[in-house]
PDB file of C-alpha atoms and ligand atoms in Angstrom:
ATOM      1  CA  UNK V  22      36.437 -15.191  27.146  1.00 62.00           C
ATOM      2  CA  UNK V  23      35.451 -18.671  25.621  1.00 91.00           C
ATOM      3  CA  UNK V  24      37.775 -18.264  22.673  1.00 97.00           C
ATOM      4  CA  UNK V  25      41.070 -20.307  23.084  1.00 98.00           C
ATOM      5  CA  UNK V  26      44.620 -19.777  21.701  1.00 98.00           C
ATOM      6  CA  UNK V  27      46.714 -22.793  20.801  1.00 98.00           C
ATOM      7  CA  UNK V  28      49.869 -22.804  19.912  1.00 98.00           C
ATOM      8  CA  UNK V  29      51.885 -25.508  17.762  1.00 98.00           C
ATOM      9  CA  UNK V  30      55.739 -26.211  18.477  1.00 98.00           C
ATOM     10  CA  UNK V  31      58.357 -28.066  17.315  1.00 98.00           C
ATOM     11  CA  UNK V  32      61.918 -28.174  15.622  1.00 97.00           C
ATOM     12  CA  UNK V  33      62.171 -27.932  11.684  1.00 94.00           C
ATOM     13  CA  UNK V  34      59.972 -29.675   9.457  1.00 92.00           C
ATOM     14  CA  UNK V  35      57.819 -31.568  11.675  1.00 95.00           C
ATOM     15  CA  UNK V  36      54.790 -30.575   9.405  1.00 94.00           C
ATOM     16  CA  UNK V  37      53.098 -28.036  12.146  1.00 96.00           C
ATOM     17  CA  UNK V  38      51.691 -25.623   9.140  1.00 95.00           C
ATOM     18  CA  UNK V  39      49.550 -29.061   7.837  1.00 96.00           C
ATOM     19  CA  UNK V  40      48.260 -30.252  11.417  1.00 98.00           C
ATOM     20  CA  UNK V  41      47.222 -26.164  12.197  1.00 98.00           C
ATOM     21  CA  UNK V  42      44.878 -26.753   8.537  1.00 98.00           C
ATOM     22  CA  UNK V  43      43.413 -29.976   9.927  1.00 98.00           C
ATOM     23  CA  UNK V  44      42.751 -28.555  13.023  1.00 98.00           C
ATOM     24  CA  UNK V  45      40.847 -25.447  11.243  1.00 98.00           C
ATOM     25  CA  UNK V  46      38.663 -27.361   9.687  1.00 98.00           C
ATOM     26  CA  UNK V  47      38.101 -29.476  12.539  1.00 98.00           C
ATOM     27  CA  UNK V  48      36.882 -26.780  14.774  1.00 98.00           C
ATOM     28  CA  UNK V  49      34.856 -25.782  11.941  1.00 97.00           C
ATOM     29  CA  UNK V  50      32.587 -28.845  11.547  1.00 96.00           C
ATOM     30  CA  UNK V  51      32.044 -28.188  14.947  1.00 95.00           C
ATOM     31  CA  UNK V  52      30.921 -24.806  14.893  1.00 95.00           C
ATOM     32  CA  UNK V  53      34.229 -23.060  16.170  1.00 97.00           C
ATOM     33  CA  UNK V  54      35.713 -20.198  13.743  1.00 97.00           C
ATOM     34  CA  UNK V  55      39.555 -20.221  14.279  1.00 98.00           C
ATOM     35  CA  UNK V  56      41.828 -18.863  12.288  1.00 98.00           C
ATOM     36  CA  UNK V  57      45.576 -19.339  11.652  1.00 98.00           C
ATOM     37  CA  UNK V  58      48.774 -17.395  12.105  1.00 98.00           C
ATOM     38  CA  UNK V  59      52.203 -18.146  12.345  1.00 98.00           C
ATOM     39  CA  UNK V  60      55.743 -16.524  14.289  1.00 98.00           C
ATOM     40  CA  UNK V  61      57.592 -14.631  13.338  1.00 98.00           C
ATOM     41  CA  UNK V  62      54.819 -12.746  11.584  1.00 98.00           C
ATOM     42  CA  UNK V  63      50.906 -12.786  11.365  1.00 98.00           C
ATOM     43  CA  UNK V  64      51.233  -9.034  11.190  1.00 98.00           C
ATOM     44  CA  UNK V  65      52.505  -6.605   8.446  1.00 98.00           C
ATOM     45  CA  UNK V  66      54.984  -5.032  10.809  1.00 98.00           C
ATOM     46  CA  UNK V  67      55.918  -8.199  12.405  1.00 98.00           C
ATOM     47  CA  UNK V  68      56.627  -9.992   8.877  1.00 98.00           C
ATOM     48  CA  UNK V  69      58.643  -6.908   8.014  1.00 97.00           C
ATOM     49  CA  UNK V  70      61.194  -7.967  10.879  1.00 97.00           C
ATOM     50  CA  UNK V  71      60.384 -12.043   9.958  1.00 97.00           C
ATOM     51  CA  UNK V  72      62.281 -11.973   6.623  1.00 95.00           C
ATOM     52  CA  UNK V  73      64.795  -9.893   8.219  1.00 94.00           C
ATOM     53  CA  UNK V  74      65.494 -12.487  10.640  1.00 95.00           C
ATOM     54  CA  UNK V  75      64.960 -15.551   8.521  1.00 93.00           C
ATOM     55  CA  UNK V  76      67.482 -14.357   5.697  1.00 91.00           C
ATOM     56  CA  UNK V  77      69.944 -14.160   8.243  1.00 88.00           C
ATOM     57  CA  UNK V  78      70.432 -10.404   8.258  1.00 89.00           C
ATOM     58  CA  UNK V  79      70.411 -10.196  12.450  1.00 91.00           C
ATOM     59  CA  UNK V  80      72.545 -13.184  12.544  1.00 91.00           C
ATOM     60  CA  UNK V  81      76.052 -11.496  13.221  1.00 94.00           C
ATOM     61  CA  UNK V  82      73.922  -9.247  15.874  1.00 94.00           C
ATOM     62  CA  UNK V  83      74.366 -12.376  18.246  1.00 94.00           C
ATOM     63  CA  UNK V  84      71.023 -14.279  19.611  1.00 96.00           C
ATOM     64  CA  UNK V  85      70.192 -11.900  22.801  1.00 97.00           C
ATOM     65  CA  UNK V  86      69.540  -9.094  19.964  1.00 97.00           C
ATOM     66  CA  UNK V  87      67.194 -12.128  17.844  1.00 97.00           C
ATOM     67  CA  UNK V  88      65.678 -12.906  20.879  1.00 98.00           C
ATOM     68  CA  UNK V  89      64.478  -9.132  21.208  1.00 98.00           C
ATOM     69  CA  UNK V  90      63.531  -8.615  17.560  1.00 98.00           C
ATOM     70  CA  UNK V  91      61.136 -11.902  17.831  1.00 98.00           C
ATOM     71  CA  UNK V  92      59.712 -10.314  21.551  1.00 98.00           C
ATOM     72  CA  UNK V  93      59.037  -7.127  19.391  1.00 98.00           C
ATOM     73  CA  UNK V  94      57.151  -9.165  16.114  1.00 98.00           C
ATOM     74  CA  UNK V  95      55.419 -10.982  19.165  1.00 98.00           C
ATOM     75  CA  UNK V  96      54.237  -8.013  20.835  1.00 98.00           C
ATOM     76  CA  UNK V  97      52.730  -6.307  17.529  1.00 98.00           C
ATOM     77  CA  UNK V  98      51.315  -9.983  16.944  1.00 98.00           C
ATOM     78  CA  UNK V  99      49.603 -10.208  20.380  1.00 98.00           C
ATOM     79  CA  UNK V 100      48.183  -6.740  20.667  1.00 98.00           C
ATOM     80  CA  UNK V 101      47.093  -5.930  17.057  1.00 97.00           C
ATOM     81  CA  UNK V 102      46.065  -9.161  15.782  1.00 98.00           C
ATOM     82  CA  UNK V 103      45.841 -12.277  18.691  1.00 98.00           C
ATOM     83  CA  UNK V 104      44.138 -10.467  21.479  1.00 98.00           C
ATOM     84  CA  UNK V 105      41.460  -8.465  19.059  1.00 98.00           C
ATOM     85  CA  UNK V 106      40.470 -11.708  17.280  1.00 98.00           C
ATOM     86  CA  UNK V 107      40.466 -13.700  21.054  1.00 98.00           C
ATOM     87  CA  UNK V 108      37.930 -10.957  21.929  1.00 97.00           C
ATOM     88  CA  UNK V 109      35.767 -11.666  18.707  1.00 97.00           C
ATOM     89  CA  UNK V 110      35.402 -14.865  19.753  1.00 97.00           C
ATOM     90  CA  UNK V 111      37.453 -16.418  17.772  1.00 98.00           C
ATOM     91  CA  UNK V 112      40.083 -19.341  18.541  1.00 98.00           C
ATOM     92  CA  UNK V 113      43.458 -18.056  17.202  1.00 98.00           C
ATOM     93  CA  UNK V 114      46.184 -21.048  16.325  1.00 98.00           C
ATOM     94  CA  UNK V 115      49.377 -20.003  16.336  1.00 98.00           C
ATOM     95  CA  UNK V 116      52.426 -22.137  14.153  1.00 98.00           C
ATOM     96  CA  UNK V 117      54.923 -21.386  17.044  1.00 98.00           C
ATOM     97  CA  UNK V 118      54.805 -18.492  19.988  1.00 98.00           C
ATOM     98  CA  UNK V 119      56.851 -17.934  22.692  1.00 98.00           C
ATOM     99  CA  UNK V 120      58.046 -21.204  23.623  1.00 98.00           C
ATOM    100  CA  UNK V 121      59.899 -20.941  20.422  1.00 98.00           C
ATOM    101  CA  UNK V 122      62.376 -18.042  21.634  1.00 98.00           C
ATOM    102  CA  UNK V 123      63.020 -19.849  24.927  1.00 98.00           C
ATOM    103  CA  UNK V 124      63.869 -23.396  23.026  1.00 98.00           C
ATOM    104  CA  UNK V 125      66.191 -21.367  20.023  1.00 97.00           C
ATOM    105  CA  UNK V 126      67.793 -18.623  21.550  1.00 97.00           C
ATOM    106  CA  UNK V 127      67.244 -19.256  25.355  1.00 98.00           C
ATOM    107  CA  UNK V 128      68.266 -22.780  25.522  1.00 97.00           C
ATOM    108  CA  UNK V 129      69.544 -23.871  22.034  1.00 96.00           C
ATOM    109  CA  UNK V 130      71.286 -20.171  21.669  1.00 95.00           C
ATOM    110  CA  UNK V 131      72.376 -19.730  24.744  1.00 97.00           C
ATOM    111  CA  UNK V 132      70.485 -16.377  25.741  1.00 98.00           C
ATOM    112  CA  UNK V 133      70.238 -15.909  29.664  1.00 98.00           C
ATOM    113  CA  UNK V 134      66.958 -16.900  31.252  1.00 97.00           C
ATOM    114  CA  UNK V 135      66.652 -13.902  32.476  1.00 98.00           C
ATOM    115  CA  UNK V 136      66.329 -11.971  29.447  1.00 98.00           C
ATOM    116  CA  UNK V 137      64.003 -14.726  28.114  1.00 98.00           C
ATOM    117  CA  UNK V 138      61.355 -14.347  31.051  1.00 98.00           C
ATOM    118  CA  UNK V 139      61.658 -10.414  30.484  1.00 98.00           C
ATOM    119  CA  UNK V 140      61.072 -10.509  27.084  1.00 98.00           C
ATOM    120  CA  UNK V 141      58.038 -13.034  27.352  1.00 97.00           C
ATOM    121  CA  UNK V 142      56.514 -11.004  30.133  1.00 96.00           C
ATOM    122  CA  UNK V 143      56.813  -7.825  27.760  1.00 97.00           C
ATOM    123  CA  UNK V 144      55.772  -9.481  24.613  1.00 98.00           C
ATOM    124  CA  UNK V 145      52.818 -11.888  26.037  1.00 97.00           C
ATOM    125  CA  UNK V 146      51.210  -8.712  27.460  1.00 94.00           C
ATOM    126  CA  UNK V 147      49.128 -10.244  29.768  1.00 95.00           C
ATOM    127  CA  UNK V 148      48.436 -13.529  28.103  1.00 96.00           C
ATOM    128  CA  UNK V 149      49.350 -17.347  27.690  1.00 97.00           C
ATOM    129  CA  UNK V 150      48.049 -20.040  25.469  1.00 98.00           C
ATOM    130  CA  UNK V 151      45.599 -22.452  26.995  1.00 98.00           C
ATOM    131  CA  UNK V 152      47.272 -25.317  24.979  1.00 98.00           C
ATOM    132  CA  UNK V 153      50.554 -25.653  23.050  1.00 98.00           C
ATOM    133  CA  UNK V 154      50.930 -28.731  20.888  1.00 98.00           C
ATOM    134  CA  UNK V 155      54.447 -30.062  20.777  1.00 98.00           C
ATOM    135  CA  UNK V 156      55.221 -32.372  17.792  1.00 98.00           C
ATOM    136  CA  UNK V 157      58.124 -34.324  18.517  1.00 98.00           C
ATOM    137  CA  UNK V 158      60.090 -36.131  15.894  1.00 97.00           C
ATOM    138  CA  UNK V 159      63.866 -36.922  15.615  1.00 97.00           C
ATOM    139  CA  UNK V 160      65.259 -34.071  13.374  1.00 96.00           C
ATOM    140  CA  UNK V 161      67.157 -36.807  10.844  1.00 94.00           C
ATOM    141  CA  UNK V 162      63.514 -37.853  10.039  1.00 94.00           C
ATOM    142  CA  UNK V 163      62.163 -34.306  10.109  1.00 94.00           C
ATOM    143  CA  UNK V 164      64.804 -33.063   7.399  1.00 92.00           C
ATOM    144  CA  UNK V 165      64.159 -36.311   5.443  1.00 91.00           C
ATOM    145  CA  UNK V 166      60.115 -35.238   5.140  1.00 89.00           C
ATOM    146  CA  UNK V 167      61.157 -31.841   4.402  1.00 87.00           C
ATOM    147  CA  UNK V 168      64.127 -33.043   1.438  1.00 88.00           C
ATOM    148  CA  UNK V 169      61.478 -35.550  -0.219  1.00 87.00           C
ATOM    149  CA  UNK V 170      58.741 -32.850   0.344  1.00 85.00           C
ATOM    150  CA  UNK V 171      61.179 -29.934  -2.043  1.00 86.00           C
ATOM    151  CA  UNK V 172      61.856 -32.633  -4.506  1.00 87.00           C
ATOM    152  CA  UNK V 173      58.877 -33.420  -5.287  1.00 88.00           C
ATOM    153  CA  UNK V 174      57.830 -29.775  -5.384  1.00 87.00           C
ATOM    154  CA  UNK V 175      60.708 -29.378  -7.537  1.00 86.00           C
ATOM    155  CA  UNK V 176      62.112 -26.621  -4.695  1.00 82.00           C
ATOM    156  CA  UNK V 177      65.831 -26.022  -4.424  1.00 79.00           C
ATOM    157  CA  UNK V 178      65.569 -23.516  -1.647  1.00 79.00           C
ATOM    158  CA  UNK V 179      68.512 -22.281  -0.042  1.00 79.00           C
ATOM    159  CA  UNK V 180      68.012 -23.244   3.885  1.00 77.00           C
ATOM    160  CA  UNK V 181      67.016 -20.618   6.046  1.00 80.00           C
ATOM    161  CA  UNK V 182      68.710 -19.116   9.503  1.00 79.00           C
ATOM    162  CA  UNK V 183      68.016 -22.027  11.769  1.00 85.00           C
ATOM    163  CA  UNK V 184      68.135 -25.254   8.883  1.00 83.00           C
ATOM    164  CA  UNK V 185      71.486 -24.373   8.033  1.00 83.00           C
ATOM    165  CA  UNK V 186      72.427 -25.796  12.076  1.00 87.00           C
ATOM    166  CA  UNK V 187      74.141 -28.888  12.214  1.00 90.00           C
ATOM    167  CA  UNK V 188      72.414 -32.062  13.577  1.00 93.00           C
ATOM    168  CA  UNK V 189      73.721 -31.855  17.079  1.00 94.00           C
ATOM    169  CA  UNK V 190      71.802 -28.533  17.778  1.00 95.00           C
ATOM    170  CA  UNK V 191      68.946 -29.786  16.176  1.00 96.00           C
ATOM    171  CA  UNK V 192      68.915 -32.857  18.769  1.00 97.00           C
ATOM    172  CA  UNK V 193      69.649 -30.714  21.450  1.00 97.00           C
ATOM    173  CA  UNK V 194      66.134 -28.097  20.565  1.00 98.00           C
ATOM    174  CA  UNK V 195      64.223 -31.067  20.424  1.00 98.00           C
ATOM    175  CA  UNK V 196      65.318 -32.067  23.636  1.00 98.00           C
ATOM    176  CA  UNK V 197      65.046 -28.495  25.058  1.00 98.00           C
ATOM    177  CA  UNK V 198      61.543 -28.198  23.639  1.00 98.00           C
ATOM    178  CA  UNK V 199      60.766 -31.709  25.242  1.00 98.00           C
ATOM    179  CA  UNK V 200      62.086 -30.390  28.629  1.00 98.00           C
ATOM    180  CA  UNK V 201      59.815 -26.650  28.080  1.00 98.00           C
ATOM    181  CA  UNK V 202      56.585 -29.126  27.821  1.00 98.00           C
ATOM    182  CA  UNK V 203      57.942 -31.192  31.011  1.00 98.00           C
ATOM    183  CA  UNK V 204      57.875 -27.702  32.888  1.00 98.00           C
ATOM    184  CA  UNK V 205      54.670 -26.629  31.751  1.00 98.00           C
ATOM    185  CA  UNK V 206      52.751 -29.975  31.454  1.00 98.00           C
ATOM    186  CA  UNK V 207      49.327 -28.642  32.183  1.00 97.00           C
ATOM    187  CA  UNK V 208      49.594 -26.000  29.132  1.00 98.00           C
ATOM    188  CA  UNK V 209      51.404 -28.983  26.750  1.00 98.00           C
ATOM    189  CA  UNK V 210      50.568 -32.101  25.134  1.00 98.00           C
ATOM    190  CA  UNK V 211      53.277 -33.873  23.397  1.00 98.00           C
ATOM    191  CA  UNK V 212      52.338 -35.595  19.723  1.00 98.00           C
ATOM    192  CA  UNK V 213      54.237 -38.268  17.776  1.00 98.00           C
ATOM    193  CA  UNK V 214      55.785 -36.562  14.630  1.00 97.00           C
ATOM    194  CA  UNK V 215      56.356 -39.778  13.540  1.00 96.00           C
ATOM    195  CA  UNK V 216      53.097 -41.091  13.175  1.00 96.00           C
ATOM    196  CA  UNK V 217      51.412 -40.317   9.163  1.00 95.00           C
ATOM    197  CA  UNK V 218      49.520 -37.066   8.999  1.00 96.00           C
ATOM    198  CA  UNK V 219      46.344 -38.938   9.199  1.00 98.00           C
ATOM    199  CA  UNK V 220      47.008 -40.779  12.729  1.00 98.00           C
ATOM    200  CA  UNK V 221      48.551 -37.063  14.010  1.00 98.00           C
ATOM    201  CA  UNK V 222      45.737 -35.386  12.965  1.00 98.00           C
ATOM    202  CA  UNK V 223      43.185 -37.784  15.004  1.00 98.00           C
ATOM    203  CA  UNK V 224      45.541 -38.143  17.937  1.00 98.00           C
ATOM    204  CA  UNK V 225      45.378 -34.129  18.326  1.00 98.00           C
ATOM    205  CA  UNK V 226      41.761 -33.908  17.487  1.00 98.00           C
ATOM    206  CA  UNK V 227      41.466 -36.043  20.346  1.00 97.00           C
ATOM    207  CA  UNK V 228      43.298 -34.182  22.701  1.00 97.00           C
ATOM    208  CA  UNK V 229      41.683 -31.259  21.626  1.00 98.00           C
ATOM    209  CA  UNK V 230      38.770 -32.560  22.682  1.00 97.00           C
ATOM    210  CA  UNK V 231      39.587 -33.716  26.179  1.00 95.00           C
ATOM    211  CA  UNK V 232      40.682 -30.509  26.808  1.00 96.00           C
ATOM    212  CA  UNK V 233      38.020 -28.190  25.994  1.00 96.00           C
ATOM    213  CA  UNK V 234      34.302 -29.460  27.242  1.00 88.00           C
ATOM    214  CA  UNK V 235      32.619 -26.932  24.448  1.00 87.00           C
ATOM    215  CA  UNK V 236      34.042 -29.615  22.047  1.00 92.00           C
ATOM    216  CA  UNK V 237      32.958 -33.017  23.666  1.00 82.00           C
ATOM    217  CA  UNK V 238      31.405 -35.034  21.036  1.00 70.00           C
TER     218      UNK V 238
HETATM  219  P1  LIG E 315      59.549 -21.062   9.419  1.00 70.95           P
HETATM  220  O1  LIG E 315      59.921 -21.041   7.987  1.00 70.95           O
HETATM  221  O2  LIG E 315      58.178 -20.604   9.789  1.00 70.95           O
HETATM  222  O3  LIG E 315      59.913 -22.466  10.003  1.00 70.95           O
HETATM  223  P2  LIG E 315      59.035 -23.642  10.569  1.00 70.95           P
HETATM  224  O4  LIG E 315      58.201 -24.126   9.413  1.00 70.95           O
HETATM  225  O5  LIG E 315      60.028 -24.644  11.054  1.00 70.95           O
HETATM  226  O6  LIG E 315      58.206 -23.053  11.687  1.00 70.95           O
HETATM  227  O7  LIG E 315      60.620 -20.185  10.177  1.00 70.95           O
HETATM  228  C1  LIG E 315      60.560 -19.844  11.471  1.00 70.95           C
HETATM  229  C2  LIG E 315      61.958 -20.000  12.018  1.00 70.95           C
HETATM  230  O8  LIG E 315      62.178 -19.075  13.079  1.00 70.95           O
HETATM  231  C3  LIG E 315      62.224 -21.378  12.581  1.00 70.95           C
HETATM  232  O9  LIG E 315      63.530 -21.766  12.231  1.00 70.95           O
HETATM  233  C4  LIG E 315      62.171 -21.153  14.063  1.00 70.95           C
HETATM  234  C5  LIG E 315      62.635 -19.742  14.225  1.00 70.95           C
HETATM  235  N1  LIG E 315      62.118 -19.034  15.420  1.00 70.95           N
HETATM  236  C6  LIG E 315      62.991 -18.699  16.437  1.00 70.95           C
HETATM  237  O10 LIG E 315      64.174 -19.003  16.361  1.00 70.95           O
HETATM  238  N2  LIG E 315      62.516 -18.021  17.518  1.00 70.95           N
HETATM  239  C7  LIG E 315      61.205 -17.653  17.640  1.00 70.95           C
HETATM  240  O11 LIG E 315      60.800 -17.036  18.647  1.00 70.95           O
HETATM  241  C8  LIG E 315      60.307 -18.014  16.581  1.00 70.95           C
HETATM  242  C9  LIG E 315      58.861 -17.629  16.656  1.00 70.95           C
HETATM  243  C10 LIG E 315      60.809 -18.697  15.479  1.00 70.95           C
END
């Protein structure tokens, strides 16, 4: 299979959903046809259980129990909408996958590893992104991008599960996620999130390009 599947991670706000658009139409003036998704969701039945979890409703069920219902979006994800596509031919960029549950619930939350590896093994179903982007940015900054970003929208959204955390566990996923792309350095490369969305979008279109030889310039 010549198709690839990236995957884009970070904390909040690190403007992920922007770089994945760039990216698209990237790939595109060079012949690729990739299309975007997002976790939880990129299914019907798994965005039934994403607003679940995102307004909070599985919060008093404890993070082990989140952890499962985000293996069980991921699984309808991967089999009915990831893989098929993959096997079309076409590249599939996900805005966050797996590495998401181990940095939130398994190391931010607190979930055991052990129910972490079972869940990916179940969930992944046999397979594994051949690149995950990291964007890395100090969450004070992150939040500050996403406050100016509502204003000027004229948003006055009510934060979801995870923004509503206090700074220290924000710090502490970004260094979790940080550590996650240490472990797995052949599958991650790590991008400034401070940089403007012009100079991020070139530094990853470079990567991008070093990695996959059907891409060389
Ligand atoms: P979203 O609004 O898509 O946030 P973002 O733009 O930051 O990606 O909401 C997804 C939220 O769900 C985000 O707070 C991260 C969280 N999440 C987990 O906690 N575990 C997971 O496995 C996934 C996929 C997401």
């Amino acid at each position: 299979m010549s198709a690839k599947f990236i995957t884009f991670e970070g904390g909040e706000g690190v403007g992920k959903s922007t770089q994945i658009r760039r990216l698209v139409s990237n790939l595109s003036k060079h012949g690729v046809e990739a299309i975007r998704t997002r976790e939880p969701g990129g299914t019907p039945r798994a965005e039934a259980i994403r607003s679940f979890l995102l307004q909070g409703k599985s919060e008093s069920w404890g993070p082990s129990a989140e952890a499962i219902l985000f293996a069980a979006a991921r699984l309808d994800h991967v089999n009915s909408m990831i893989k098929p596509n993959l096997q079309s031919d076409k590249w599939v960029l996900s805005d966050r996958f797996h590495d998401s549950t181990r940095a939130y619930q398994g190391l931010t939350g607190g979930v055991p590893d052990e129910l972490i590896d079972a869940l990916e093994s179940l969930a992944l179903n046999g397979i594994t992104p051949d690149l995950t982007i990291l964007i890395d940015m100090a969450p004070e900054q992150a939040f500050e991008r996403v406050r100016k970003r509502a204003e000027e929208d004229g948003l006055n959204l009510p934060p979801d599960r995870y923004e509503k955390e206090n700074i220290e566990w924000h710090r502490h996923l970004r260094r979790n996620f940080l550590d996650i792309a240490r472990a797995h350095s052949d599958r991650f490369i790590v991008v400034d999130g401070a940089q403007t969305a012009d100079d991020m979008e070139q530094d990853i279109w470079t990567k991008v390009q070093d990695r996959f030889e059907q891409l060389a310039a």
